[in-house]
Short mmCIF file of C-alpha atoms in Angstrom, two decimals:
data_model
loop_
_atom_site.label_atom_id
_atom_site.label_comp_id
_atom_site.label_asym_id
_atom_site.label_seq_id
_atom_site.Cartn_x
_atom_site.Cartn_y
_atom_site.Cartn_z
CA MET A 59 86.19 62.68 83.18
CA THR A 60 83.82 65.01 81.46
CA SER A 61 84.43 68.72 81.23
CA ASP A 62 81.87 71.35 82.05
CA PRO A 63 81.98 75.07 81.31
CA ILE A 64 82.78 76.79 84.59
CA THR A 65 83.65 80.36 85.41
CA SER A 66 87.18 80.35 86.77
CA ASN A 67 87.50 80.68 90.51
CA PHE A 68 91.24 81.14 90.07
CA THR A 69 90.71 84.54 88.51
CA THR A 70 87.97 85.90 90.72
CA ASP A 71 89.34 85.11 94.17
CA ASP A 72 91.79 87.99 93.91
CA THR A 73 89.73 90.25 91.68
CA PRO A 74 86.82 92.50 92.60
CA VAL A 75 83.98 91.89 90.16
CA VAL A 76 81.57 94.66 89.21
CA VAL A 77 78.30 94.61 91.09
CA THR A 78 75.38 96.30 89.40
CA THR A 79 72.88 96.16 92.26
CA SER A 80 71.97 99.76 93.12
CA PRO A 81 72.46 99.56 96.93
CA LEU A 82 76.09 98.68 96.34
CA GLN A 83 76.90 101.45 93.86
CA LEU A 84 78.22 103.65 96.67
CA GLY A 85 80.33 100.77 97.87
CA ILE A 86 81.80 100.33 94.40
CA LEU A 87 82.69 104.03 94.30
CA ILE A 88 84.31 103.83 97.74
CA THR A 89 86.36 100.77 96.80
CA THR A 90 87.44 102.42 93.55
CA VAL A 91 88.65 105.55 95.33
CA SER A 92 90.36 103.41 97.98
CA ALA A 93 92.04 101.28 95.32
CA CYS A 94 93.37 104.33 93.47
CA PHE A 95 94.67 105.77 96.75
CA ALA A 96 96.26 102.50 97.94
CA TYR A 97 97.83 101.54 94.62
CA GLY A 98 98.96 105.08 93.83
CA LEU A 99 100.70 105.57 97.17
CA GLY A 100 102.04 102.02 96.92
CA PHE A 101 103.77 102.57 93.58
CA VAL A 102 105.32 105.85 94.76
CA GLY A 103 106.41 104.34 98.09
CA ASN A 104 108.03 101.28 96.51
CA VAL A 105 109.96 103.39 94.00
CA LEU A 106 111.25 105.69 96.76
CA SER A 107 112.16 102.71 98.98
CA LEU A 108 114.07 101.07 96.15
CA ILE A 109 116.00 104.28 95.46
CA VAL A 110 117.00 104.56 99.12
CA PHE A 111 118.04 100.90 99.32
CA CYS A 112 120.07 101.05 96.12
CA THR A 113 121.87 104.32 96.87
CA GLN A 114 122.93 103.60 100.47
CA ASP A 115 126.00 101.46 101.13
CA GLU A 116 124.65 100.30 104.50
CA PHE A 117 121.85 98.41 102.74
CA ARG A 118 123.81 97.01 99.82
CA LYS A 119 126.52 95.44 101.99
CA ILE A 120 124.34 93.29 104.27
CA SER A 121 121.92 90.43 103.72
CA THR A 122 119.02 92.23 105.41
CA GLY A 123 119.38 95.19 103.05
CA LEU A 124 119.31 92.86 100.04
CA LEU A 125 116.17 91.21 101.39
CA PHE A 126 114.43 94.58 101.77
CA MET A 127 115.38 95.43 98.16
CA LEU A 128 113.92 92.14 96.92
CA ILE A 129 110.76 92.68 98.98
CA THR A 130 110.32 96.14 97.46
CA ILE A 131 110.69 94.83 93.89
CA SER A 132 108.26 91.97 94.55
CA ASN A 133 105.78 94.36 96.20
CA PHE A 134 105.86 96.59 93.12
CA ILE A 135 105.19 93.63 90.80
CA HIS A 136 102.34 92.43 93.01
CA LEU A 137 100.75 95.88 93.12
CA TRP A 138 100.96 96.06 89.34
CA THR A 139 99.03 92.78 88.97
CA LEU A 140 96.43 93.94 91.50
CA ALA A 141 95.99 97.28 89.76
CA SER A 142 95.60 95.61 86.37
CA ASP A 143 93.03 93.27 87.92
CA TYR A 144 91.01 96.12 89.33
CA LEU A 145 90.62 97.57 85.86
CA THR A 146 88.47 94.53 85.07
CA VAL A 147 85.85 96.03 87.41
CA TYR A 148 85.12 98.36 84.51
CA ASN A 149 85.38 95.56 81.94
CA TYR A 150 88.85 96.67 80.79
CA ALA A 151 91.54 94.08 80.14
CA LEU A 152 95.06 95.50 80.28
CA TYR A 153 96.46 92.59 78.29
CA PRO A 154 95.06 91.89 74.79
CA ASN A 155 95.89 88.19 75.11
CA ASN A 156 93.31 86.23 77.12
CA TYR A 157 95.92 83.81 78.41
CA MET A 158 97.99 86.69 79.81
CA GLN A 159 94.93 88.36 81.34
CA CYS A 160 93.22 85.29 82.79
CA ARG A 161 96.04 82.87 83.58
CA TYR A 162 99.62 84.13 83.55
CA SER A 163 98.83 87.40 85.36
CA TYR A 164 97.35 85.51 88.30
CA TYR A 165 100.28 83.11 88.26
CA ILE A 166 102.70 86.03 88.70
CA GLN A 167 100.37 87.66 91.23
CA ASN A 168 100.39 84.69 93.59
CA ILE A 169 104.11 84.04 93.21
CA SER A 170 104.97 87.68 93.96
CA ARG A 171 102.68 87.66 97.01
CA ALA A 172 104.33 84.52 98.36
CA MET A 173 107.85 85.76 97.58
CA SER A 174 107.24 89.07 99.40
CA THR A 175 105.79 87.21 102.37
CA TYR A 176 108.59 84.70 102.75
CA TRP A 177 111.31 87.26 102.15
CA MET A 178 109.78 89.12 105.11
CA VAL A 179 109.90 85.90 107.13
CA THR A 180 113.55 85.55 106.10
CA VAL A 181 114.23 89.10 107.33
CA ALA A 182 112.80 88.16 110.73
CA LEU A 183 114.92 84.99 110.85
CA ASP A 184 117.98 86.93 109.63
CA ARG A 185 117.67 89.44 112.49
CA LEU A 186 116.92 86.62 114.95
CA ILE A 187 120.08 84.75 114.00
CA ARG A 188 122.10 87.95 114.38
CA THR A 189 120.84 88.39 117.95
CA GLU A 190 120.93 84.69 118.84
CA TYR A 191 124.32 83.80 117.32
CA PRO A 192 126.30 87.03 116.78
CA MET A 193 129.54 85.28 115.73
CA ARG A 194 128.06 82.52 113.56
CA SER A 195 125.70 84.98 111.86
CA LYS A 196 128.61 86.36 109.84
CA LYS A 197 128.75 83.06 107.96
CA ILE A 198 125.00 82.37 107.91
CA CYS A 199 123.52 85.80 107.15
CA THR A 200 125.21 86.54 103.83
CA LYS A 201 124.01 87.90 100.52
CA HIS A 202 125.06 84.65 98.85
CA ASN A 203 122.71 82.66 101.10
CA VAL A 204 119.92 85.15 100.41
CA ILE A 205 120.27 84.48 96.68
CA ILE A 206 120.23 80.71 97.24
CA ILE A 207 117.13 80.76 99.44
CA SER A 208 115.40 83.13 97.00
CA ILE A 209 115.94 80.63 94.18
CA ILE A 210 114.52 77.87 96.40
CA TYR A 211 111.47 80.01 97.21
CA PHE A 212 110.83 80.72 93.55
CA ILE A 213 111.08 77.04 92.54
CA ILE A 214 108.65 75.99 95.31
CA PHE A 215 106.07 78.69 94.63
CA ALA A 216 106.33 78.43 90.85
CA ALA A 217 105.60 74.70 91.19
CA PHE A 218 102.76 75.21 93.69
CA TRP A 219 100.89 77.65 91.44
CA SER A 220 101.71 75.83 88.21
CA PHE A 221 98.05 74.75 87.86
CA TYR A 222 97.36 78.28 86.60
CA LEU A 223 99.30 77.34 83.48
CA ILE A 224 97.25 74.21 82.75
CA PRO A 225 95.69 74.53 79.27
CA VAL A 226 91.93 75.11 79.35
CA GLY A 227 89.27 75.27 76.67
CA ASN A 228 87.07 78.19 75.60
CA LEU A 229 89.18 80.73 77.49
CA ARG A 230 87.34 84.07 77.29
CA PHE A 231 87.29 87.45 79.03
CA ILE A 232 83.71 88.72 79.07
CA SER A 233 81.98 91.33 81.25
CA GLY A 234 84.94 91.82 83.55
CA SER A 235 85.55 88.15 84.34
CA CYS A 236 87.34 85.18 82.85
CA SER A 237 85.56 81.97 81.95
CA PHE A 238 86.79 78.69 80.55
CA THR A 239 86.11 74.98 80.48
CA GLN A 240 87.82 72.94 83.19
CA SER A 241 87.52 69.42 84.54
CA GLN A 242 85.45 68.58 87.60
CA SER A 243 88.57 67.54 89.52
CA LEU A 244 90.26 70.88 88.82
CA ALA A 245 87.07 72.72 89.79
CA TYR A 246 86.92 70.81 93.09
CA PHE A 247 90.56 71.60 93.79
CA SER A 248 90.09 75.32 93.11
CA ASN A 249 86.89 75.62 95.15
CA THR A 250 87.57 73.34 98.11
CA VAL A 251 91.28 72.57 98.52
CA TYR A 252 93.23 75.49 97.10
CA LEU A 253 91.99 78.40 99.24
CA PRO A 254 92.69 76.75 102.64
CA MET A 255 96.09 75.57 101.37
CA ARG A 256 96.97 79.08 100.23
CA ALA A 257 95.81 80.58 103.55
CA VAL A 258 98.07 78.19 105.44
CA LEU A 259 101.04 78.67 103.10
CA VAL A 260 101.07 82.45 102.68
CA CYS A 261 99.33 83.57 105.87
CA LEU A 262 99.21 81.17 108.82
CA ILE A 263 102.78 79.81 108.60
CA PRO A 264 104.38 83.25 107.98
CA VAL A 265 102.40 84.83 110.83
CA MET A 266 103.49 82.12 113.27
CA LEU A 267 107.13 82.42 112.20
CA MET A 268 107.13 86.23 112.38
CA ILE A 269 105.52 86.32 115.83
CA SER A 270 107.88 83.66 117.20
CA ALA A 271 110.98 85.31 115.74
CA ASN A 272 110.01 88.78 116.98
CA ILE A 273 109.23 87.59 120.51
CA ARG A 274 112.53 85.73 120.70
CA MET A 275 114.39 88.68 119.23
CA ILE A 276 112.93 91.15 121.75
CA LEU A 277 113.99 88.83 124.58
CA ASN A 278 117.51 88.59 123.13
CA ILE A 279 117.76 92.37 122.80
CA ARG A 280 116.72 92.85 126.43
CA GLN A 281 119.27 90.31 127.62
CA SER A 282 121.95 91.96 125.51
CA ARG A 283 121.16 95.36 127.01
CA ARG A 284 121.42 93.95 130.53
CA ARG A 285 124.81 92.43 129.70
CA VAL A 286 126.04 95.70 128.21
CA THR A 287 124.82 97.65 131.26
CA ASN A 288 126.57 95.26 133.64
CA ALA A 289 129.78 95.25 131.58
CA THR A 290 130.06 99.04 131.31
CA THR A 291 129.73 99.76 135.05
CA VAL A 292 132.28 99.24 137.82
CA PRO A 293 130.91 98.28 141.25
CA SER A 294 131.90 100.60 144.07
CA SER A 295 130.98 101.08 147.70
CA ASP A 296 129.54 104.49 146.85
CA MET A 297 128.35 104.33 143.25
CA ASN A 298 128.80 102.68 139.86
CA MET A 299 131.05 104.67 137.58
CA PRO A 300 130.85 104.24 133.76
CA VAL A 301 133.93 102.68 132.18
CA PRO A 302 135.48 105.06 129.61
CA ASN A 303 135.72 103.97 125.98
CA ILE A 304 139.09 102.49 125.03
CA SER A 305 138.89 103.84 121.49
CA SER A 306 136.74 106.70 120.27
CA SER A 307 136.80 105.34 116.70
CA THR A 308 135.63 101.93 117.92
CA GLY A 309 132.87 103.58 119.93
CA THR A 310 131.75 105.61 116.93
CA HIS A 311 131.66 102.49 114.73
CA THR A 312 129.68 100.62 117.40
CA ARG A 313 127.16 103.43 117.69
CA ARG A 314 126.73 103.50 113.91
CA MET A 315 126.18 99.74 113.81
CA SER A 316 123.73 99.97 116.72
CA ALA A 317 121.78 102.69 114.90
CA LEU A 318 121.67 100.53 111.75
CA ASP A 319 120.55 97.50 113.74
CA ARG A 320 117.80 99.51 115.40
CA MET A 321 116.66 100.86 112.04
CA LEU A 322 116.47 97.38 110.51
CA PHE A 323 114.67 96.04 113.59
CA TYR A 324 112.06 98.81 113.47
CA MET A 325 111.60 98.30 109.73
CA MET A 326 111.15 94.56 110.21
CA LEU A 327 108.74 95.05 113.13
CA ALA A 328 106.64 97.56 111.16
CA ASN A 329 106.50 95.13 108.23
CA ALA A 330 105.48 92.21 110.45
CA ILE A 331 102.70 94.15 112.21
CA THR A 332 101.38 95.46 108.89
CA PHE A 333 101.41 91.96 107.41
CA ILE A 334 99.42 90.45 110.28
CA THR A 335 96.78 93.22 110.36
CA THR A 336 96.23 93.29 106.58
CA GLN A 337 96.62 89.69 105.44
CA VAL A 338 94.83 87.70 108.15
CA PRO A 339 91.32 89.21 107.59
CA TYR A 340 91.46 88.65 103.82
CA HIS A 341 92.59 85.02 103.92
CA LEU A 342 90.27 84.23 106.81
CA PHE A 343 87.27 85.52 104.86
CA LEU A 344 88.19 83.51 101.76
CA CYS A 345 88.26 80.35 103.87
CA VAL A 346 84.97 80.88 105.74
CA LYS A 347 82.79 82.69 103.18
CA GLY A 348 81.41 79.41 101.83
CA SER A 349 80.15 78.33 105.26
CA VAL A 350 78.53 81.65 106.23
CA LYS A 351 74.77 81.32 105.96
CA GLY A 352 72.70 84.10 104.42
CA LEU A 353 75.68 85.68 102.63
CA ASP A 354 74.53 86.49 99.09
CA SER A 355 76.95 86.73 96.18
CA ASN A 356 76.76 90.53 95.88
CA THR A 357 77.57 91.10 99.55
CA SER A 358 80.31 88.46 99.41
CA THR A 359 81.86 90.15 96.38
CA PHE A 360 81.77 93.55 98.03
CA ILE A 361 83.35 92.29 101.28
CA ARG A 362 86.03 90.48 99.31
CA ALA A 363 86.81 93.62 97.31
CA VAL A 364 87.18 95.69 100.48
CA LEU A 365 89.40 93.10 102.18
CA LEU A 366 91.46 92.68 99.01
CA ILE A 367 92.20 96.41 98.90
CA TRP A 368 92.99 96.35 102.60
CA SER A 369 95.38 93.42 102.10
CA SER A 370 97.08 95.23 99.20
CA VAL A 371 97.97 98.09 101.57
CA TYR A 372 100.77 95.87 102.93
CA PHE A 373 102.51 95.82 99.56
CA GLY A 374 102.69 99.61 99.24
CA ILE A 375 102.80 101.18 102.67
CA ALA A 376 106.23 99.92 103.75
CA PHE A 377 108.11 103.11 102.78
CA TYR A 378 105.85 105.30 104.91
CA PHE A 379 106.22 103.01 107.92
CA TYR A 380 109.99 102.98 107.44
CA CYS A 381 110.02 106.77 107.64
CA LEU A 382 107.81 106.79 110.73
CA ALA A 383 109.46 103.91 112.57
CA SER A 384 113.13 104.57 111.81
CA PRO A 385 114.76 107.99 112.28
CA LEU A 386 117.90 106.75 110.50
CA PHE A 387 115.93 105.69 107.42
CA ARG A 388 114.16 109.05 107.47
CA GLN A 389 117.48 110.87 107.69
CA LYS A 390 118.90 108.95 104.75
CA PHE A 391 115.82 109.64 102.65
CA ILE A 392 115.96 113.37 103.44
CA LYS A 393 119.69 113.40 102.67
CA MET A 394 119.06 111.69 99.34
CA LEU A 395 116.25 114.14 98.57
CA LYS A 396 118.42 117.16 99.34
CA LYS A 397 121.21 115.77 97.16
CA ALA A 398 118.79 115.26 94.27
CA ILE A 399 117.48 118.83 94.63
CA CYS A 400 121.03 120.19 94.75
CA LEU A 401 122.01 118.28 91.61
CA GLN A 402 118.87 119.55 89.88
CA ARG A 403 119.75 123.15 90.74
CA ILE A 404 123.31 122.70 89.50
CA SER A 405 122.01 121.23 86.26
CA GLU A 406 119.59 124.11 85.79
CA SER A 407 122.37 126.62 86.52
CA ILE A 408 124.65 125.04 83.93
CA THR A 409 121.84 124.99 81.38
CA ASN A 410 121.07 128.69 81.99
CA ARG A 411 124.72 129.64 81.66
CA SER A 412 125.07 127.76 78.40
CA LYS A 413 121.99 129.52 77.05
CA SER A 414 123.30 132.93 78.08
CA ILE A 415 126.64 132.25 76.37
CA ARG A 416 124.87 131.33 73.16
#
């Protein structure tokens, strides 16, 4: 099989490329401002989310909390690769080594995207199992099993995207894009087979699983509420009187667990809705852009850049949705913030006293 010099499609599918046509200059400016806004808020949000998850016992002790921590770390890594890619719009390579810039960076980018996605699917299944099988979930939904399934995910995705690590000839980074020599079979795979496979793997399958799990979970929650309502009322000829709590401590613990469950459910639901609305348009466009007639390369590049930035919103907006969707998460964040401010004031007071003594 002969080899022909081909510009890599692996490195441009996820990277906006600079467009010099004058009608699109405004579009480039808009996408640049949007990228700075999305990536900036994303980095800040992921750091704050990770701090909350790591400092609260409620998150560290359960499998769902561990999953949210892993999602946050993976989201941060993915945003970093996207931000470094966007710098190539201005012909700037963050990594001095061409292999790191044009091959390994995209390898990590796709793995982190898939890991974040399937950890979110695992969160939905974790909460579903807890509502479907409350007793058996104590043995199934454990941190140990989360670690095992995470290792399995990594092995599968690392193998699936291993073609990024295939040695290529004449690897160069010129004018904001990577080019190298690859075989015709590899070029056919990247142009025709890979994009639909990726759309199915990291978009279609996760969306179907999330929707199914959430619908089933909502039905289970409604049934559970009906059972609780029926169990806590006593039929009478005149009226139904609430049954008093047997133990106030047990009731308090139950209310705390219910609040935690509601918080995790709202967080998961916000994540699932954000995933569907941000990821589906991007992957759908990548699959159909080749069959759209009259779509020139400049317009295609611009649309892809806009949809890529929109899809990257998912990996950085989670913290803000957590605060909006879950009052308990918001309370814990505010509590953590107040504690940090208090410690800062104490530190400043001690420093001032030590200076005055000197």
